[in-house]
Amino acid sequence: MSFPVDILRPYYLTGLSNVCDTTNKTFKQWIESEPQILDRYEGASSKFFFYVNDREKLLKSLAFDISRMSIASFESICSISTEAELPRSTAWPLIRSYYAAFFSAHTIMRMFGYSVVQLEKSQSSILSKALQFHENPPTDKINDGLHLICLSNDEPIFSLQKLANGSHEDTWSVIAEVLKTISEKFLIDANPIAIQKKQSLYYQIDELINIIRTYPCNTRSNWLSRMRNEINYQHKHGVWYPHEKSKNFRDKVYSNLMLWSKPPHLSINKKTHYIDKYSQACVYFISMSKELMLDLATRNPENNSFLKSNAIRVLKQAEKVKTNQRENNKNNV
């Protein structure tokens, strides 16, 4: 494992590494299947806190979500190849790398106890019903829509707070804040890792956050999503035929995307093309999620992590595809 994993490991969600199997239920399905009890409500932040009666079942639902997000990420990134595209084309590789990064962002935040979840009527009605049994029922209600879920390591509770901007914008906003919070913690927390290595990771994460907060996305951290929309729906940036600008970044894009199975690393300077930054940032999220996932699996005391039979199996298949692509490229030179 790379040294960033050693630094980030203390911030995993407590108990997640002990999960050996899942119930094949998402967090949303867990809400429907378990009794929900309101612990308290904070009116100033419009945040609900629900009591967790069986933490193991909740962890298994989050484990299932981590598995399916990881699988989606690896399947999205693994078959990107110059051989599958028109000469000088980068449009679909950039779009696919975005979605792989998006799924990876969901994986990463869940490992640290955060989830961006779209509640539907079947979940919001159950949670809303629980409010009326509290000794001091809040006047605010829980509606359908996107919510931030935070699972506490200190109390048997999870918090729920409404989000307002949409699944992609809010996902990037949340992951930016999660990484910023953790990076500020590991700089000052007691940790046997050398301070130089902690500073190095801090600067890398800071650079990553700066990229996804590129103007005009300074506040919502959704520059990757904005770029993907412009590429996918507006056909901007010269990535589609006639590819008039792709000569400035095409080779770098493909070399970046081939690094997704390596430890995460950014190499940015003042001359780095913005499409190059985009692809590096996408790969950083994918690489980070892969490293954290593999490390989480090794922490299982029974050597039987929930990740072994699904996400890690898919990862190995994806890495094999990438190796075959590399060999084919050598043979075609």
mmCIF file of C-alpha atoms in Angstrom:
data_model
loop_
_atom_site.group_PDB
_atom_site.id
_atom_site.type_symbol
_atom_site.label_atom_id
_atom_site.label_comp_id
_atom_site.label_asym_id
_atom_site.label_seq_id
_atom_site.Cartn_x
_atom_site.Cartn_y
_atom_site.Cartn_z
ATOM 1 C CA MET A 1 0.000 0.000 0.000
ATOM 2 C CA SER A 2 1.098 3.572 -0.626
ATOM 3 C CA PHE A 3 1.885 5.919 2.249
ATOM 4 C CA PRO A 4 -1.315 8.002 1.714
ATOM 5 C CA VAL A 5 -3.321 4.969 2.839
ATOM 6 C CA ASP A 6 -1.303 4.752 6.075
ATOM 7 C CA ILE A 7 -2.169 8.384 6.750
ATOM 8 C CA LEU A 8 -5.871 8.116 5.899
ATOM 9 C CA ARG A 9 -6.559 4.755 7.579
ATOM 10 C CA PRO A 10 -7.314 6.164 11.068
ATOM 11 C CA TYR A 11 -10.306 8.019 9.639
ATOM 12 C CA TYR A 12 -12.161 4.986 8.286
ATOM 13 C CA LEU A 13 -15.654 4.482 9.603
ATOM 14 C CA THR A 14 -15.261 2.418 12.772
ATOM 15 C CA GLY A 15 -16.288 -1.209 12.327
ATOM 16 C CA LEU A 16 -16.401 -1.137 8.528
ATOM 17 C CA SER A 17 -13.233 -3.209 8.152
ATOM 18 C CA ASN A 18 -14.804 -5.991 10.254
ATOM 19 C CA VAL A 19 -17.692 -6.572 7.829
ATOM 20 C CA CYS A 20 -17.346 -9.967 6.164
ATOM 21 C CA ASP A 21 -20.529 -10.060 4.130
ATOM 22 C CA THR A 22 -23.461 -7.872 3.244
ATOM 23 C CA THR A 23 -27.210 -8.327 3.260
ATOM 24 C CA ASN A 24 -27.430 -7.072 -0.345
ATOM 25 C CA LYS A 25 -29.415 -4.122 0.958
ATOM 26 C CA THR A 26 -28.525 -0.533 0.179
ATOM 27 C CA PHE A 27 -28.608 2.096 2.899
ATOM 28 C CA LYS A 28 -31.995 3.206 1.559
ATOM 29 C CA GLN A 29 -33.328 -0.347 1.891
ATOM 30 C CA TRP A 30 -31.894 -0.507 5.416
ATOM 31 C CA ILE A 31 -33.985 2.549 6.328
ATOM 32 C CA GLU A 32 -37.108 0.706 5.181
ATOM 33 C CA SER A 33 -36.288 -2.531 6.990
ATOM 34 C CA GLU A 34 -35.252 -1.215 10.425
ATOM 35 C CA PRO A 35 -37.154 0.729 13.117
ATOM 36 C CA GLN A 36 -36.287 4.424 12.902
ATOM 37 C CA ILE A 37 -36.182 6.518 16.081
ATOM 38 C CA LEU A 38 -35.459 10.242 16.201
ATOM 39 C CA ASP A 39 -32.750 11.014 18.752
ATOM 40 C CA ARG A 40 -32.774 14.812 18.386
ATOM 41 C CA TYR A 41 -33.212 17.651 15.936
ATOM 42 C CA GLU A 42 -31.056 20.744 15.416
ATOM 43 C CA GLY A 43 -33.258 23.509 14.065
ATOM 44 C CA ALA A 44 -30.396 25.905 13.266
ATOM 45 C CA SER A 45 -28.894 23.469 10.765
ATOM 46 C CA SER A 46 -32.128 21.603 9.916
ATOM 47 C CA LYS A 47 -30.328 18.394 10.827
ATOM 48 C CA PHE A 48 -32.070 15.253 12.089
ATOM 49 C CA PHE A 49 -30.277 12.678 14.254
ATOM 50 C CA PHE A 50 -31.606 9.116 14.293
ATOM 51 C CA TYR A 51 -30.732 6.408 16.786
ATOM 52 C CA VAL A 52 -28.971 3.336 15.405
ATOM 53 C CA ASN A 53 -30.250 0.205 17.122
ATOM 54 C CA ASP A 54 -28.148 -2.338 15.187
ATOM 55 C CA ARG A 55 -24.899 -0.812 13.902
ATOM 56 C CA GLU A 56 -23.791 -4.068 12.259
ATOM 57 C CA LYS A 57 -26.791 -4.093 9.922
ATOM 58 C CA LEU A 58 -26.211 -0.448 9.047
ATOM 59 C CA LEU A 59 -22.527 -1.115 8.324
ATOM 60 C CA LYS A 60 -23.499 -4.008 6.061
ATOM 61 C CA SER A 61 -25.760 -1.740 4.042
ATOM 62 C CA LEU A 62 -22.950 0.802 3.643
ATOM 63 C CA ALA A 63 -20.591 -2.040 2.716
ATOM 64 C CA PHE A 64 -22.984 -3.088 -0.024
ATOM 65 C CA ASP A 65 -23.077 0.493 -1.335
ATOM 66 C CA ILE A 66 -19.259 0.665 -1.279
ATOM 67 C CA SER A 67 -19.042 -2.588 -3.239
ATOM 68 C CA ARG A 68 -21.458 -1.547 -5.965
ATOM 69 C CA MET A 69 -19.896 1.929 -6.333
ATOM 70 C CA SER A 70 -16.399 0.415 -6.582
ATOM 71 C CA ILE A 71 -17.531 -2.074 -9.208
ATOM 72 C CA ALA A 72 -19.159 0.691 -11.264
ATOM 73 C CA SER A 73 -15.951 2.724 -11.133
ATOM 74 C CA PHE A 74 -13.652 -0.115 -12.230
ATOM 75 C CA GLU A 75 -15.968 -1.233 -15.020
ATOM 76 C CA SER A 76 -16.204 2.347 -16.296
ATOM 77 C CA ILE A 77 -12.458 3.003 -16.477
ATOM 78 C CA CYS A 78 -10.937 -0.341 -17.421
ATOM 79 C CA SER A 79 -11.652 -0.563 -21.170
ATOM 80 C CA ILE A 80 -10.644 2.968 -22.178
ATOM 81 C CA SER A 81 -8.136 2.570 -24.980
ATOM 82 C CA THR A 82 -6.813 4.488 -27.968
ATOM 83 C CA GLU A 83 -7.636 1.421 -30.052
ATOM 84 C CA ALA A 84 -11.358 1.839 -29.373
ATOM 85 C CA GLU A 85 -11.531 5.483 -30.477
ATOM 86 C CA LEU A 86 -11.195 7.461 -33.667
ATOM 87 C CA PRO A 87 -7.754 8.997 -34.207
ATOM 88 C CA ARG A 88 -7.305 12.099 -31.968
ATOM 89 C CA SER A 89 -10.639 11.467 -30.222
ATOM 90 C CA THR A 90 -10.895 11.900 -26.441
ATOM 91 C CA ALA A 91 -14.597 12.625 -25.872
ATOM 92 C CA TRP A 92 -15.874 9.295 -24.571
ATOM 93 C CA PRO A 93 -12.738 8.457 -22.550
ATOM 94 C CA LEU A 94 -13.115 11.799 -20.759
ATOM 95 C CA ILE A 95 -16.815 11.183 -20.134
ATOM 96 C CA ARG A 96 -16.251 7.632 -18.900
ATOM 97 C CA SER A 97 -13.376 8.707 -16.670
ATOM 98 C CA TYR A 98 -15.683 11.303 -15.129
ATOM 99 C CA TYR A 99 -18.278 8.691 -14.199
ATOM 100 C CA ALA A 100 -15.582 6.395 -12.818
ATOM 101 C CA ALA A 101 -14.379 9.303 -10.660
ATOM 102 C CA PHE A 102 -17.952 10.105 -9.611
ATOM 103 C CA PHE A 103 -18.531 6.526 -8.433
ATOM 104 C CA SER A 104 -15.130 6.602 -6.710
ATOM 105 C CA ALA A 105 -16.046 9.787 -4.852
ATOM 106 C CA HIS A 106 -19.111 7.976 -3.486
ATOM 107 C CA THR A 107 -16.895 5.052 -2.464
ATOM 108 C CA ILE A 108 -14.404 7.276 -0.655
ATOM 109 C CA MET A 109 -16.935 9.304 1.290
ATOM 110 C CA ARG A 110 -18.727 6.155 2.491
ATOM 111 C CA MET A 111 -15.475 4.698 3.802
ATOM 112 C CA PHE A 112 -15.221 7.749 6.028
ATOM 113 C CA GLY A 113 -18.862 7.635 7.118
ATOM 114 C CA TYR A 114 -20.574 10.025 4.690
ATOM 115 C CA SER A 115 -23.212 9.309 2.043
ATOM 116 C CA VAL A 116 -25.053 11.459 -0.470
ATOM 117 C CA VAL A 117 -28.386 9.678 -0.844
ATOM 118 C CA GLN A 118 -31.510 10.343 -2.895
ATOM 119 C CA LEU A 119 -34.406 9.570 -0.547
ATOM 120 C CA GLU A 120 -37.620 8.396 -2.145
ATOM 121 C CA LYS A 121 -41.139 8.346 -0.725
ATOM 122 C CA SER A 122 -40.721 4.872 0.748
ATOM 123 C CA GLN A 123 -37.809 6.093 2.909
ATOM 124 C CA SER A 124 -38.852 9.680 3.661
ATOM 125 C CA SER A 125 -42.301 8.554 4.869
ATOM 126 C CA ILE A 126 -40.762 6.113 7.368
ATOM 127 C CA LEU A 127 -38.337 8.718 8.693
ATOM 128 C CA SER A 128 -41.086 11.358 8.868
ATOM 129 C CA LYS A 129 -43.352 9.012 10.788
ATOM 130 C CA ALA A 130 -40.625 8.550 13.387
ATOM 131 C CA LEU A 131 -40.669 12.278 14.135
ATOM 132 C CA GLN A 132 -44.136 12.222 15.677
ATOM 133 C CA PHE A 133 -43.057 9.822 18.428
ATOM 134 C CA HIS A 134 -40.359 12.147 19.738
ATOM 135 C CA GLU A 135 -41.120 13.919 23.028
ATOM 136 C CA ASN A 136 -40.581 17.242 21.247
ATOM 137 C CA PRO A 137 -41.545 16.631 17.592
ATOM 138 C CA PRO A 138 -39.865 19.064 15.161
ATOM 139 C CA THR A 139 -42.064 21.191 12.950
ATOM 140 C CA ASP A 140 -39.805 20.567 9.948
ATOM 141 C CA LYS A 141 -40.523 17.453 7.920
ATOM 142 C CA ILE A 142 -38.354 15.046 5.952
ATOM 143 C CA ASN A 143 -39.165 15.179 2.256
ATOM 144 C CA ASP A 144 -38.047 13.241 -0.777
ATOM 145 C CA GLY A 145 -34.820 14.383 -2.398
ATOM 146 C CA LEU A 146 -31.082 14.420 -1.938
ATOM 147 C CA HIS A 147 -29.702 14.210 1.611
ATOM 148 C CA LEU A 148 -26.324 14.054 3.325
ATOM 149 C CA ILE A 149 -26.019 11.139 5.744
ATOM 150 C CA CYS A 150 -23.248 11.154 8.367
ATOM 151 C CA LEU A 151 -22.626 8.146 10.597
ATOM 152 C CA SER A 152 -21.016 8.932 13.942
ATOM 153 C CA ASN A 153 -18.072 7.010 15.387
ATOM 154 C CA ASP A 154 -18.774 8.399 18.855
ATOM 155 C CA GLU A 155 -22.527 7.884 19.246
ATOM 156 C CA PRO A 156 -25.013 5.238 17.976
ATOM 157 C CA ILE A 157 -26.586 7.752 15.599
ATOM 158 C CA PHE A 158 -26.639 8.938 12.022
ATOM 159 C CA SER A 159 -27.495 12.462 10.950
ATOM 160 C CA LEU A 160 -29.595 13.493 7.969
ATOM 161 C CA GLN A 161 -29.561 16.897 6.264
ATOM 162 C CA LYS A 162 -31.247 18.095 3.070
ATOM 163 C CA LEU A 163 -29.101 19.034 0.084
ATOM 164 C CA ALA A 164 -30.259 21.475 -2.548
ATOM 165 C CA ASN A 165 -28.206 21.428 -5.740
ATOM 166 C CA GLY A 166 -28.447 17.964 -7.335
ATOM 167 C CA SER A 167 -26.683 14.608 -7.117
ATOM 168 C CA HIS A 168 -23.526 15.538 -9.044
ATOM 169 C CA GLU A 169 -22.996 19.039 -7.672
ATOM 170 C CA ASP A 170 -23.654 17.976 -4.094
ATOM 171 C CA THR A 171 -21.486 14.861 -4.356
ATOM 172 C CA TRP A 172 -18.464 16.943 -5.371
ATOM 173 C CA SER A 173 -19.217 19.582 -2.757
ATOM 174 C CA VAL A 174 -19.400 16.948 -0.010
ATOM 175 C CA ILE A 175 -16.278 15.010 -1.051
ATOM 176 C CA ALA A 176 -14.306 18.273 -1.180
ATOM 177 C CA GLU A 177 -15.333 19.102 2.385
ATOM 178 C CA VAL A 178 -14.694 15.550 3.604
ATOM 179 C CA LEU A 179 -11.163 15.488 2.159
ATOM 180 C CA LYS A 180 -10.456 19.008 3.391
ATOM 181 C CA THR A 181 -11.569 18.126 6.924
ATOM 182 C CA ILE A 182 -9.562 14.896 7.042
ATOM 183 C CA SER A 183 -6.420 16.467 5.571
ATOM 184 C CA GLU A 184 -6.528 19.227 8.190
ATOM 185 C CA LYS A 185 -6.904 16.568 10.892
ATOM 186 C CA PHE A 186 -4.042 14.310 9.843
ATOM 187 C CA LEU A 187 -1.600 17.240 9.807
ATOM 188 C CA ILE A 188 -2.053 17.770 13.546
ATOM 189 C CA ASP A 189 -3.222 14.367 14.818
ATOM 190 C CA ALA A 190 -0.717 12.006 16.424
ATOM 191 C CA ASN A 191 0.451 9.636 13.711
ATOM 192 C CA PRO A 192 3.725 7.677 13.300
ATOM 193 C CA ILE A 193 3.955 8.752 9.646
ATOM 194 C CA ALA A 194 6.713 11.291 8.963
ATOM 195 C CA ILE A 195 5.527 14.879 8.850
ATOM 196 C CA GLN A 196 7.069 15.286 5.381
ATOM 197 C CA LYS A 197 4.807 12.548 4.027
ATOM 198 C CA LYS A 198 1.756 14.035 5.717
ATOM 199 C CA GLN A 199 2.580 17.419 4.230
ATOM 200 C CA SER A 200 3.066 15.845 0.813
ATOM 201 C CA LEU A 201 -0.381 14.211 0.935
ATOM 202 C CA TYR A 202 -1.906 17.421 2.277
ATOM 203 C CA TYR A 203 -0.552 19.380 -0.699
ATOM 204 C CA GLN A 204 -1.810 16.721 -3.133
ATOM 205 C CA ILE A 205 -5.315 16.792 -1.657
ATOM 206 C CA ASP A 206 -5.232 20.584 -1.593
ATOM 207 C CA GLU A 207 -4.271 20.572 -5.284
ATOM 208 C CA LEU A 208 -7.080 18.131 -6.031
ATOM 209 C CA ILE A 209 -9.607 20.356 -4.271
ATOM 210 C CA ASN A 210 -8.262 23.401 -6.122
ATOM 211 C CA ILE A 211 -8.828 21.590 -9.427
ATOM 212 C CA ILE A 212 -12.435 20.687 -8.699
ATOM 213 C CA ARG A 213 -12.969 24.260 -7.485
ATOM 214 C CA THR A 214 -11.642 25.767 -10.709
ATOM 215 C CA TYR A 215 -13.482 28.960 -11.638
ATOM 216 C CA PRO A 216 -16.461 29.348 -11.876
ATOM 217 C CA CYS A 217 -16.956 26.386 -9.520
ATOM 218 C CA ASN A 218 -15.166 27.921 -6.534
ATOM 219 C CA THR A 219 -18.071 27.344 -4.151
ATOM 220 C CA ARG A 220 -19.692 24.087 -5.248
ATOM 221 C CA SER A 221 -16.510 22.199 -6.203
ATOM 222 C CA ASN A 222 -18.254 20.789 -9.291
ATOM 223 C CA TRP A 223 -15.784 21.705 -12.052
ATOM 224 C CA LEU A 224 -15.447 18.074 -13.164
ATOM 225 C CA SER A 225 -19.229 17.835 -13.520
ATOM 226 C CA ARG A 226 -19.372 21.134 -15.395
ATOM 227 C CA MET A 227 -16.651 19.972 -17.805
ATOM 228 C CA ARG A 228 -18.391 16.645 -18.348
ATOM 229 C CA ASN A 229 -21.639 18.435 -19.191
ATOM 230 C CA GLU A 230 -19.885 20.721 -21.657
ATOM 231 C CA ILE A 231 -18.158 17.769 -23.314
ATOM 232 C CA ASN A 232 -21.195 15.497 -23.333
ATOM 233 C CA TYR A 233 -24.022 17.869 -24.183
ATOM 234 C CA GLN A 234 -22.435 20.968 -25.710
ATOM 235 C CA HIS A 235 -19.562 19.218 -27.552
ATOM 236 C CA LYS A 236 -17.029 21.792 -26.397
ATOM 237 C CA HIS A 237 -13.245 21.734 -25.910
ATOM 238 C CA GLY A 238 -12.315 20.163 -29.242
ATOM 239 C CA VAL A 239 -12.626 16.587 -28.038
ATOM 240 C CA TRP A 240 -15.145 15.588 -30.748
ATOM 241 C CA TYR A 241 -14.466 15.507 -34.492
ATOM 242 C CA PRO A 242 -12.754 17.388 -36.074
ATOM 243 C CA HIS A 243 -10.710 17.287 -32.831
ATOM 244 C CA GLU A 244 -9.127 20.615 -33.674
ATOM 245 C CA LYS A 245 -7.618 21.044 -30.191
ATOM 246 C CA SER A 246 -6.901 17.470 -29.195
ATOM 247 C CA LYS A 247 -3.278 17.577 -30.339
ATOM 248 C CA ASN A 248 -2.619 19.777 -27.300
ATOM 249 C CA PHE A 249 -3.678 17.173 -24.757
ATOM 250 C CA ARG A 250 -4.667 13.811 -26.312
ATOM 251 C CA ASP A 251 -1.504 11.829 -25.552
ATOM 252 C CA LYS A 252 -1.388 13.147 -21.998
ATOM 253 C CA VAL A 253 -5.039 12.261 -21.425
ATOM 254 C CA TYR A 254 -4.505 8.630 -22.405
ATOM 255 C CA SER A 255 -1.276 8.323 -20.428
ATOM 256 C CA ASN A 256 -3.108 9.738 -17.389
ATOM 257 C CA LEU A 257 -6.035 7.352 -17.739
ATOM 258 C CA MET A 258 -3.706 4.356 -17.919
ATOM 259 C CA LEU A 259 -2.450 5.229 -14.411
ATOM 260 C CA TRP A 260 -5.734 4.577 -12.592
ATOM 261 C CA SER A 261 -4.438 1.318 -11.061
ATOM 262 C CA LYS A 262 -1.305 3.019 -9.678
ATOM 263 C CA PRO A 263 -1.100 4.937 -6.367
ATOM 264 C CA PRO A 264 -2.754 8.371 -6.615
ATOM 265 C CA HIS A 265 -0.548 11.234 -7.749
ATOM 266 C CA LEU A 266 -1.024 14.668 -9.284
ATOM 267 C CA SER A 267 1.584 16.350 -11.457
ATOM 268 C CA ILE A 268 0.381 19.884 -12.069
ATOM 269 C CA ASN A 269 2.232 23.056 -13.054
ATOM 270 C CA LYS A 270 1.348 26.402 -14.604
ATOM 271 C CA LYS A 271 1.620 24.991 -18.136
ATOM 272 C CA THR A 272 -0.654 21.983 -17.526
ATOM 273 C CA HIS A 273 -3.553 22.001 -19.992
ATOM 274 C CA TYR A 274 -6.967 22.138 -18.308
ATOM 275 C CA ILE A 275 -8.063 18.879 -19.998
ATOM 276 C CA ASP A 276 -4.900 17.305 -18.604
ATOM 277 C CA LYS A 277 -5.909 18.580 -15.120
ATOM 278 C CA TYR A 278 -9.398 17.185 -15.596
ATOM 279 C CA SER A 279 -8.133 13.698 -16.465
ATOM 280 C CA GLN A 280 -5.543 13.734 -13.667
ATOM 281 C CA ALA A 281 -8.196 14.686 -11.114
ATOM 282 C CA CYS A 282 -10.532 11.930 -12.319
ATOM 283 C CA VAL A 283 -7.749 9.360 -12.089
ATOM 284 C CA TYR A 284 -6.738 10.589 -8.629
ATOM 285 C CA PHE A 285 -10.221 9.839 -7.271
ATOM 286 C CA ILE A 286 -10.235 6.398 -8.922
ATOM 287 C CA SER A 287 -6.731 5.561 -7.665
ATOM 288 C CA MET A 288 -7.500 6.767 -4.151
ATOM 289 C CA SER A 289 -10.684 4.708 -3.922
ATOM 290 C CA LYS A 290 -8.844 1.636 -5.213
ATOM 291 C CA GLU A 291 -6.018 2.019 -2.677
ATOM 292 C CA LEU A 292 -8.409 2.615 0.226
ATOM 293 C CA MET A 293 -10.616 -0.301 -0.809
ATOM 294 C CA LEU A 294 -7.690 -2.735 -0.964
ATOM 295 C CA ASP A 295 -6.389 -1.521 2.383
ATOM 296 C CA LEU A 296 -9.820 -1.805 3.994
ATOM 297 C CA ALA A 297 -10.015 -5.411 2.791
ATOM 298 C CA THR A 298 -6.658 -6.279 4.394
ATOM 299 C CA ARG A 299 -7.840 -4.926 7.748
ATOM 300 C CA ASN A 300 -10.518 -7.595 8.113
ATOM 301 C CA PRO A 301 -9.548 -9.744 11.140
ATOM 302 C CA GLU A 302 -10.921 -12.921 9.528
ATOM 303 C CA ASN A 303 -9.266 -12.251 6.166
ATOM 304 C CA ASN A 304 -12.723 -12.432 4.670
ATOM 305 C CA SER A 305 -13.643 -8.863 3.783
ATOM 306 C CA PHE A 306 -16.967 -8.174 2.076
ATOM 307 C CA LEU A 307 -14.914 -6.745 -0.796
ATOM 308 C CA LYS A 308 -13.082 -9.961 -1.701
ATOM 309 C CA SER A 309 -15.842 -11.743 -3.579
ATOM 310 C CA ASN A 310 -17.077 -8.799 -5.657
ATOM 311 C CA ALA A 311 -15.257 -5.468 -5.907
ATOM 312 C CA ILE A 312 -11.748 -6.915 -5.658
ATOM 313 C CA ARG A 313 -12.622 -9.635 -8.154
ATOM 314 C CA VAL A 314 -13.824 -6.993 -10.616
ATOM 315 C CA LEU A 315 -10.698 -4.909 -9.921
ATOM 316 C CA LYS A 316 -8.472 -7.844 -10.856
ATOM 317 C CA GLN A 317 -10.409 -8.358 -14.085
ATOM 318 C CA ALA A 318 -10.141 -4.637 -14.863
ATOM 319 C CA GLU A 319 -6.388 -4.641 -14.234
ATOM 320 C CA LYS A 320 -6.046 -7.640 -16.535
ATOM 321 C CA VAL A 321 -7.876 -5.766 -19.301
ATOM 322 C CA LYS A 322 -5.535 -2.805 -18.802
ATOM 323 C CA THR A 323 -2.464 -5.064 -18.979
ATOM 324 C CA ASN A 324 -3.708 -6.589 -22.230
ATOM 325 C CA GLN A 325 -4.276 -3.105 -23.645
ATOM 326 C CA ARG A 326 -0.715 -2.124 -22.786
ATOM 327 C CA GLU A 327 0.663 -5.228 -24.484
ATOM 328 C CA ASN A 328 -1.448 -4.627 -27.585
ATOM 329 C CA ASN A 329 -0.216 -1.055 -27.765
ATOM 330 C CA LYS A 330 3.403 -2.252 -27.602
ATOM 331 C CA ASN A 331 2.804 -4.774 -30.354
ATOM 332 C CA ASN A 332 1.230 -2.142 -32.586
ATOM 333 C CA VAL A 333 4.147 0.244 -32.327
#
